[in-house]
Amino acid sequence: MALATRTDRRPSLTRSLWGSTVGKKTVMAVSGLIMLMYLVAHMLGNLKIFFGSGEFNAYAHWLRTMGEPLLHYEWALWGVRVVLLAAVVLHGVAAYQLSRRDIAARPSKYAHKRRRTSYATRTMRWGGIILALFIAWHLLDLTTLTVNENAQPGRPYENVVATFSTWYGNAVYLVAMLAVGLHVRHGFWSAAQTLGVGNARRDRILKATANGLALALTAGFVSVPVAVMTGVVG
Amino acid sequence: MRLTLRVWRQRNADTPGAMVTYDIDDISEDMSFLEMLDTLNEKLILRGEEPVAFDHDCREGICGACGVVINGDAHGPERTTTCQLHMRHFDDGDTVDVEPWRAGAFPVVKDLVVDRSAFDRIIGAGGYISVPTGAAPEAHATPVPKADADFAFEHAECIGCGACVAACPNGSAMLFTSAKVNHLNVLPQGAPERETRVLDMVSAMDEEGFGGCTLTGECATACPKGIPLPSIAAMNKEWLRATRKASRR
Amino acid sequence: MSEYTDYTAYETGAPVVDTKAPSGPVAERWDTRRFEAKLVNPANRRKHTVIVVGTGLAGGAAGATLAEQGYHVVQFCYQDSPRRAHSIAAQGGINAAKNYRNDGDSVHRLFYDTVKGGDFRARESNVHRLAQISVEIIDQCVAQGVPFAREYGGLLDTRSFGGVQVSRTFYARGQTGQQLLLGAYQALSRQIAAGNVEMHPRTEMLDLIVVDGRARGIVARDLITGRVDTYFADAVVLASGGYGNVFYLSTNAKNSNATAIWRAHQRGAYFANPCFTQIHPTCIPRSGDHQSKLTLMSESLRNDGRIWVPKAQGDTRPPADIPEEERDYYLERIYPSFGNLVPRDIASRAAKNVCDEGRGVGPGGQGVYLDFADAIRRMGREAVEEKYGNLFEMYERITAENPYEVPMRIYPAIHYTMGGLWVDYDLQTTVPGLFAIGEANFSDHGANRLGASALMQGLADGYFVLPSTINDYLARNPHHDDVDASHPEAVRAVAETNDRLERLLAVDGDRTPDSFHKEIGELLWEYCGMARTEEGLRKALARIPEIRDEFWRRIKVPGSGQELNQSLEKANRVVDYLELAELLCLDALHRTESCGGHFREESQTEGGEAERRDEEFSYAAAWEFTGTGRAPVLHKEALEFAYVHPTQRSYA
């Protein structure tokens, strides 16, 4: 006798992605990779600070004129901002919902405590929260200039130097960049697994890439405050 | 050998439990961990106390019935099942903590016994090949490349003990689910149901209240049968493939 | 309790006849039977309920197949999941007459080997059917995704097993049972999810409900809540496995038990050939009193290992210090042509003999060496590792001894029971509507089972035989809704079950269930194990009622019956072992011949070989229950051999 054990009606792609833990992880992986690409570009741009105020400020200005004359002033930049905002929101909301779910799936703890997994793995959630707070401060500091001591529009070089001339500016930035490194280290490898790219053969390459990216990003970003502190940039 | 055991005692699902301490001596190092618990239970019965309830059956590491968390490790310090762990891996005078699997989807039934029926429902959602008895073609009609057969076998070895869930900080069943998906999806016989299988099993897994995977790797470390961590990536790949195909229909 | 008659004063009743086996050429009987059997209209099948007890290879396969056919199946297992039935622990493989090797195998040869291997105590009709179906089993399992070993060309690999001369054993590394069981479990899970099978895990059958002479339901206890309930059906299928655990130490799972078949026996099903028990020669010896079960290691080890003990009694030197000339390679000495590869029963008995002579090795002197030193010298350590690596690893994990350096110690252990509920060709017991499949029945292996045949029989019964034959019963006995929990027979069965559980809880004595189980097990191993004598069996038969009396005076079961109570479960199973043990000894006492797994010291040739006595014992002994401790009635089923002519085995 024929059995109707299942129907073949499937939810839409969006519903499938958002409705399942695996799908939500996919959303996190893709949004994370978008942010990672942005971070790499951002870090490379930051290095221009070593070539002086003129070049750095010109680069910052170019970000606004990108795509001209096809696009209007700042359109491209707003485009990037919209994509990034979407990535941040999706990444954050998915992470929040999945974390809530994960915590609920393990309602009682073991009486015998022991340290588990690597530092990078264990700090994904706290690292994410630190990064979210940092991004808010970072935007207020160097984009809207609300909390910047120099706060000169169109003079990002001077604004950056002002930020890194305060101890708290340095402290906040260094902690955040360390968090970026750790987050990218597990996040990149993890995204590869989620997207099904990982397998036993590729594992070493993926892990090496994750470590390389994490190290390059942290070192690249940290070089700026260090340069300001040591007077190389000023 | 003398040991101090701290064992989780819980009367039933609705009563709160607690760790209870027992001192036990004359433990031989040739005993399995479960034989050590047998020894404790014989003493408890004669003292008029209730013995510690724990699941166990074949005692040769294949049925998947046994499993407790020993000093924080699912199945204890060796990579094997609890029944195949021997007391020679402990030292005289040790304090040993014995707890049940902990996961929202595995509620405690009594003492060290938990309800793992969620696993059966995940299999029921698609962990099979639909082939009514008698409808099978000749076995040699479809050759299977040895590499695929070996890959299938490696995943088919899962004994469904639940150590992966117990070890996972998120109480996730991804390793269990991926083992069955990979076993069947790589085989030509499993191909017709390849997409529905992975989609249905993953949604069944979610419905049972298991957590998501954050790739901590704890599951694969605890797995007594060595189901590898990349199984999860392989299942994710299957899931994405199936989701893409399903959305195009 | 103590009103015993003389248990050994049994009477012989009317012969029991298999009325279902068709006559005609043996190769056509199965087709004939299937054609003669009445069918149930597909539309009517859902109105029929079938109870299946057990979810091993036989039960899992039967449940899935019956549900597929459209029957409503209500299935039970004591484990927390149907996937854990003890079929899962079978290592070696499954036989099938595929003749993929072109090495002369055929259905007829498998049939011949099985009848001969069973020492001419099995029914030809059944065995031939088994050999025919073996071919379909492999097809079915491959289609289910069972990952059998394959060769580089992508085709299935086979190996030779258990001393047969053809390569007909299909395998999945050392986990064939696991993979076959998971195939059946997955098919069953599909039917559970589809609502066609109502699965009751952690629920143990404690009695059979017989109404108007027909099996109509069971009494079962929910092991979590302790609730004792009734379940009704048009037919009941027992697939609850063998009774090897009556020996306490065996290779069975700890919770495998004989309760379902024993209670069915008490309700009228004849129990056949209980004394046909199989002992496996290569198990890891016990390491002390704490030993809870024995672990089997594949027989294939005997292909390259040499078995020996010291020549001198009580020689406690480490094996490396015993020079070559002071070692006794006793199998090679006594059986020069077969050497270490003699059949299971012979290897086992020889080990017992040398240990009885005080030449055993290891703790308690209950072990013999299985030495790979020669093999390592001859083939190199790597080749040995390639062939036996996983077994060596398992041995080392359990014993903490490295078998590459120190010879393994092995000892025989109870492994399989050929006896079980008597069934006809349709696998129906003497209670109409009650069927027994797999190890629970007695049918196909005679007095001795060949290696890799248990899995074959379980799946043949479950997938193919029962689902065909049960139709006939159901078609001839249209279903009635006349039985429910208020029926006097149901009320009586529940009351008796509850009464027994309450009595176990009420004794509040000073001995644990395990202590009684160990005591009866040791008694059986001593007197009804590898070698049996009239004197020993009479001793055991005198002692068993005493143990039973003591049990009911001194058993202690803490806790209540209204919760998960593993001591109560155990004690309740021991009650049945204490009765079954008695029948086992009586059957062994009455069969004064040696035959397969049953060796009577009084019946051996001058060379010390088992001597079968066909003129007196060419029958299956089916015992009818008359009351606990009361002499049962023996019904003989005469066996006829038209195709395979009985010969005496010789391995010298």
PDB file of C-alpha atoms in Angstrom, chain C residues 529-644:
ATOM      1  CA  GLY C 529      26.878 -26.041  30.173  1.00  0.00           C
ATOM      2  CA  MET C 530      29.409 -27.403  27.740  1.00  0.00           C
ATOM      3  CA  ALA C 531      29.250 -31.016  28.890  1.00  0.00           C
ATOM      4  CA  ARG C 532      26.303 -32.624  30.641  1.00  0.00           C
ATOM      5  CA  THR C 533      25.919 -35.840  32.622  1.00  0.00           C
ATOM      6  CA  GLU C 534      22.909 -37.526  34.120  1.00  0.00           C
ATOM      7  CA  GLU C 535      24.385 -37.147  37.586  1.00  0.00           C
ATOM      8  CA  GLY C 536      25.056 -33.440  37.156  1.00  0.00           C
ATOM      9  CA  LEU C 537      21.681 -32.721  35.631  1.00  0.00           C
ATOM     10  CA  ARG C 538      19.913 -34.528  38.458  1.00  0.00           C
ATOM     11  CA  LYS C 539      21.873 -32.461  40.953  1.00  0.00           C
ATOM     12  CA  ALA C 540      20.840 -29.287  39.190  1.00  0.00           C
ATOM     13  CA  LEU C 541      17.223 -30.424  39.016  1.00  0.00           C
ATOM     14  CA  ALA C 542      17.251 -31.087  42.748  1.00  0.00           C
ATOM     15  CA  ARG C 543      18.798 -27.726  43.504  1.00  0.00           C
ATOM     16  CA  ILE C 544      16.642 -25.484  41.281  1.00  0.00           C
ATOM     17  CA  PRO C 545      13.408 -25.814  43.332  1.00  0.00           C
ATOM     18  CA  GLU C 546      15.411 -25.037  46.459  1.00  0.00           C
ATOM     19  CA  ILE C 547      16.796 -21.876  44.923  1.00  0.00           C
ATOM     20  CA  ARG C 548      13.285 -20.966  43.818  1.00  0.00           C
ATOM     21  CA  ASP C 549      11.979 -21.394  47.360  1.00  0.00           C
ATOM     22  CA  GLU C 550      14.817 -19.376  48.739  1.00  0.00           C
ATOM     23  CA  PHE C 551      14.161 -16.703  46.140  1.00  0.00           C
ATOM     24  CA  TRP C 552      10.593 -16.193  47.314  1.00  0.00           C
ATOM     25  CA  ARG C 553      11.742 -16.074  50.940  1.00  0.00           C
ATOM     26  CA  ARG C 554      14.790 -13.870  50.653  1.00  0.00           C
ATOM     27  CA  ILE C 555      14.480 -11.607  47.616  1.00  0.00           C
ATOM     28  CA  LYS C 556      14.840  -7.904  48.269  1.00  0.00           C
ATOM     29  CA  VAL C 557      13.468  -5.347  45.849  1.00  0.00           C
ATOM     30  CA  PRO C 558      13.589  -1.749  47.040  1.00  0.00           C
ATOM     31  CA  GLY C 559      11.270   0.988  45.795  1.00  0.00           C
ATOM     32  CA  SER C 560       7.762   0.654  44.454  1.00  0.00           C
ATOM     33  CA  GLY C 561       6.093  -0.730  41.371  1.00  0.00           C
ATOM     34  CA  GLN C 562       4.752   2.662  40.309  1.00  0.00           C
ATOM     35  CA  GLU C 563       8.021   4.047  38.987  1.00  0.00           C
ATOM     36  CA  LEU C 564      11.155   3.143  37.052  1.00  0.00           C
ATOM     37  CA  ASN C 565      12.429   0.271  39.165  1.00  0.00           C
ATOM     38  CA  GLN C 566      15.233  -1.679  37.546  1.00  0.00           C
ATOM     39  CA  SER C 567      15.540  -4.079  40.508  1.00  0.00           C
ATOM     40  CA  LEU C 568      11.918  -5.040  40.102  1.00  0.00           C
ATOM     41  CA  GLU C 569      12.416  -5.635  36.376  1.00  0.00           C
ATOM     42  CA  LYS C 570      15.409  -7.854  37.111  1.00  0.00           C
ATOM     43  CA  ALA C 571      13.726  -9.815  39.875  1.00  0.00           C
ATOM     44  CA  ASN C 572      10.712 -10.417  37.679  1.00  0.00           C
ATOM     45  CA  ARG C 573      12.942 -11.838  34.948  1.00  0.00           C
ATOM     46  CA  VAL C 574      14.787 -14.034  37.433  1.00  0.00           C
ATOM     47  CA  VAL C 575      11.431 -15.576  38.402  1.00  0.00           C
ATOM     48  CA  ASP C 576      11.186 -16.923  34.860  1.00  0.00           C
ATOM     49  CA  TYR C 577      14.833 -18.006  34.683  1.00  0.00           C
ATOM     50  CA  LEU C 578      14.276 -20.080  37.792  1.00  0.00           C
ATOM     51  CA  GLU C 579      11.546 -21.978  35.961  1.00  0.00           C
ATOM     52  CA  LEU C 580      13.143 -22.110  32.539  1.00  0.00           C
ATOM     53  CA  ALA C 581      16.369 -23.467  34.029  1.00  0.00           C
ATOM     54  CA  GLU C 582      14.448 -26.475  35.232  1.00  0.00           C
ATOM     55  CA  LEU C 583      13.025 -27.248  31.796  1.00  0.00           C
ATOM     56  CA  LEU C 584      16.442 -26.720  30.253  1.00  0.00           C
ATOM     57  CA  CYS C 585      17.954 -29.329  32.560  1.00  0.00           C
ATOM     58  CA  LEU C 586      15.083 -31.731  32.070  1.00  0.00           C
ATOM     59  CA  ASP C 587      15.371 -31.527  28.296  1.00  0.00           C
ATOM     60  CA  ALA C 588      19.124 -32.107  28.595  1.00  0.00           C
ATOM     61  CA  LEU C 589      18.471 -35.048  30.902  1.00  0.00           C
ATOM     62  CA  HIS C 590      15.940 -36.676  28.621  1.00  0.00           C
ATOM     63  CA  ARG C 591      18.090 -36.345  25.495  1.00  0.00           C
ATOM     64  CA  THR C 592      20.701 -38.930  26.360  1.00  0.00           C
ATOM     65  CA  GLU C 593      22.420 -38.537  23.010  1.00  0.00           C
ATOM     66  CA  SER C 594      25.072 -35.952  22.191  1.00  0.00           C
ATOM     67  CA  CYS C 595      24.009 -33.651  19.441  1.00  0.00           C
ATOM     68  CA  GLY C 596      25.247 -30.239  18.272  1.00  0.00           C
ATOM     69  CA  GLY C 597      25.445 -27.879  21.203  1.00  0.00           C
ATOM     70  CA  HIS C 598      24.191 -30.585  23.564  1.00  0.00           C
ATOM     71  CA  PHE C 599      26.975 -32.902  24.723  1.00  0.00           C
ATOM     72  CA  ARG C 600      26.186 -35.792  27.024  1.00  0.00           C
ATOM     73  CA  GLU C 601      29.359 -37.326  28.366  1.00  0.00           C
ATOM     74  CA  GLU C 602      27.625 -40.709  28.382  1.00  0.00           C
ATOM     75  CA  SER C 603      27.179 -40.511  24.632  1.00  0.00           C
ATOM     76  CA  GLN C 604      30.547 -40.227  22.975  1.00  0.00           C
ATOM     77  CA  THR C 605      32.604 -42.327  20.618  1.00  0.00           C
ATOM     78  CA  GLU C 606      35.782 -44.031  21.712  1.00  0.00           C
ATOM     79  CA  GLY C 607      37.685 -41.070  20.315  1.00  0.00           C
ATOM     80  CA  GLY C 608      35.770 -38.752  22.639  1.00  0.00           C
ATOM     81  CA  GLU C 609      33.542 -37.316  19.920  1.00  0.00           C
ATOM     82  CA  ALA C 610      29.861 -36.532  20.288  1.00  0.00           C
ATOM     83  CA  GLU C 611      27.710 -39.499  19.394  1.00  0.00           C
ATOM     84  CA  ARG C 612      24.321 -38.730  17.913  1.00  0.00           C
ATOM     85  CA  ARG C 613      21.649 -41.414  18.219  1.00  0.00           C
ATOM     86  CA  ASP C 614      19.241 -40.902  15.350  1.00  0.00           C
ATOM     87  CA  GLU C 615      17.164 -44.021  15.867  1.00  0.00           C
ATOM     88  CA  GLU C 616      16.053 -42.725  19.290  1.00  0.00           C
ATOM     89  CA  PHE C 617      16.313 -38.966  19.073  1.00  0.00           C
ATOM     90  CA  SER C 618      15.563 -37.851  15.554  1.00  0.00           C
ATOM     91  CA  TYR C 619      12.816 -35.583  16.847  1.00  0.00           C
ATOM     92  CA  ALA C 620      12.245 -32.135  18.207  1.00  0.00           C
ATOM     93  CA  ALA C 621      11.221 -32.210  21.850  1.00  0.00           C
ATOM     94  CA  ALA C 622       8.285 -29.867  22.434  1.00  0.00           C
ATOM     95  CA  TRP C 623       7.389 -29.439  26.085  1.00  0.00           C
ATOM     96  CA  GLU C 624       3.976 -28.535  27.403  1.00  0.00           C
ATOM     97  CA  PHE C 625       3.729 -26.560  30.632  1.00  0.00           C
ATOM     98  CA  THR C 626       1.582 -28.021  33.396  1.00  0.00           C
ATOM     99  CA  GLY C 627       2.429 -25.737  36.296  1.00  0.00           C
ATOM    100  CA  THR C 628       5.512 -24.354  38.016  1.00  0.00           C
ATOM    101  CA  GLY C 629       7.628 -27.199  39.371  1.00  0.00           C
ATOM    102  CA  ARG C 630       5.291 -29.805  37.892  1.00  0.00           C
ATOM    103  CA  ALA C 631       6.512 -32.319  35.356  1.00  0.00           C
ATOM    104  CA  PRO C 632       5.788 -31.067  31.834  1.00  0.00           C
ATOM    105  CA  VAL C 633       4.431 -33.219  29.025  1.00  0.00           C
ATOM    106  CA  LEU C 634       6.733 -34.131  26.162  1.00  0.00           C
ATOM    107  CA  HIS C 635       5.409 -33.970  22.619  1.00  0.00           C
ATOM    108  CA  LYS C 636       7.707 -35.259  19.929  1.00  0.00           C
ATOM    109  CA  GLU C 637       7.860 -33.948  16.411  1.00  0.00           C
ATOM    110  CA  ALA C 638       9.470 -36.610  14.261  1.00  0.00           C
ATOM    111  CA  LEU C 639      12.072 -35.328  11.836  1.00  0.00           C
ATOM    112  CA  GLU C 640      12.461 -36.793   8.393  1.00  0.00           C
ATOM    113  CA  PHE C 641      15.425 -36.362   6.140  1.00  0.00           C
ATOM    114  CA  ALA C 642      14.666 -36.958   2.488  1.00  0.00           C
ATOM    115  CA  TYR C 643      17.329 -34.726   0.968  1.00  0.00           C
ATOM    116  CA  VAL C 644      20.234 -34.578   3.386  1.00  0.00           C
TER     117      VAL C 644
END
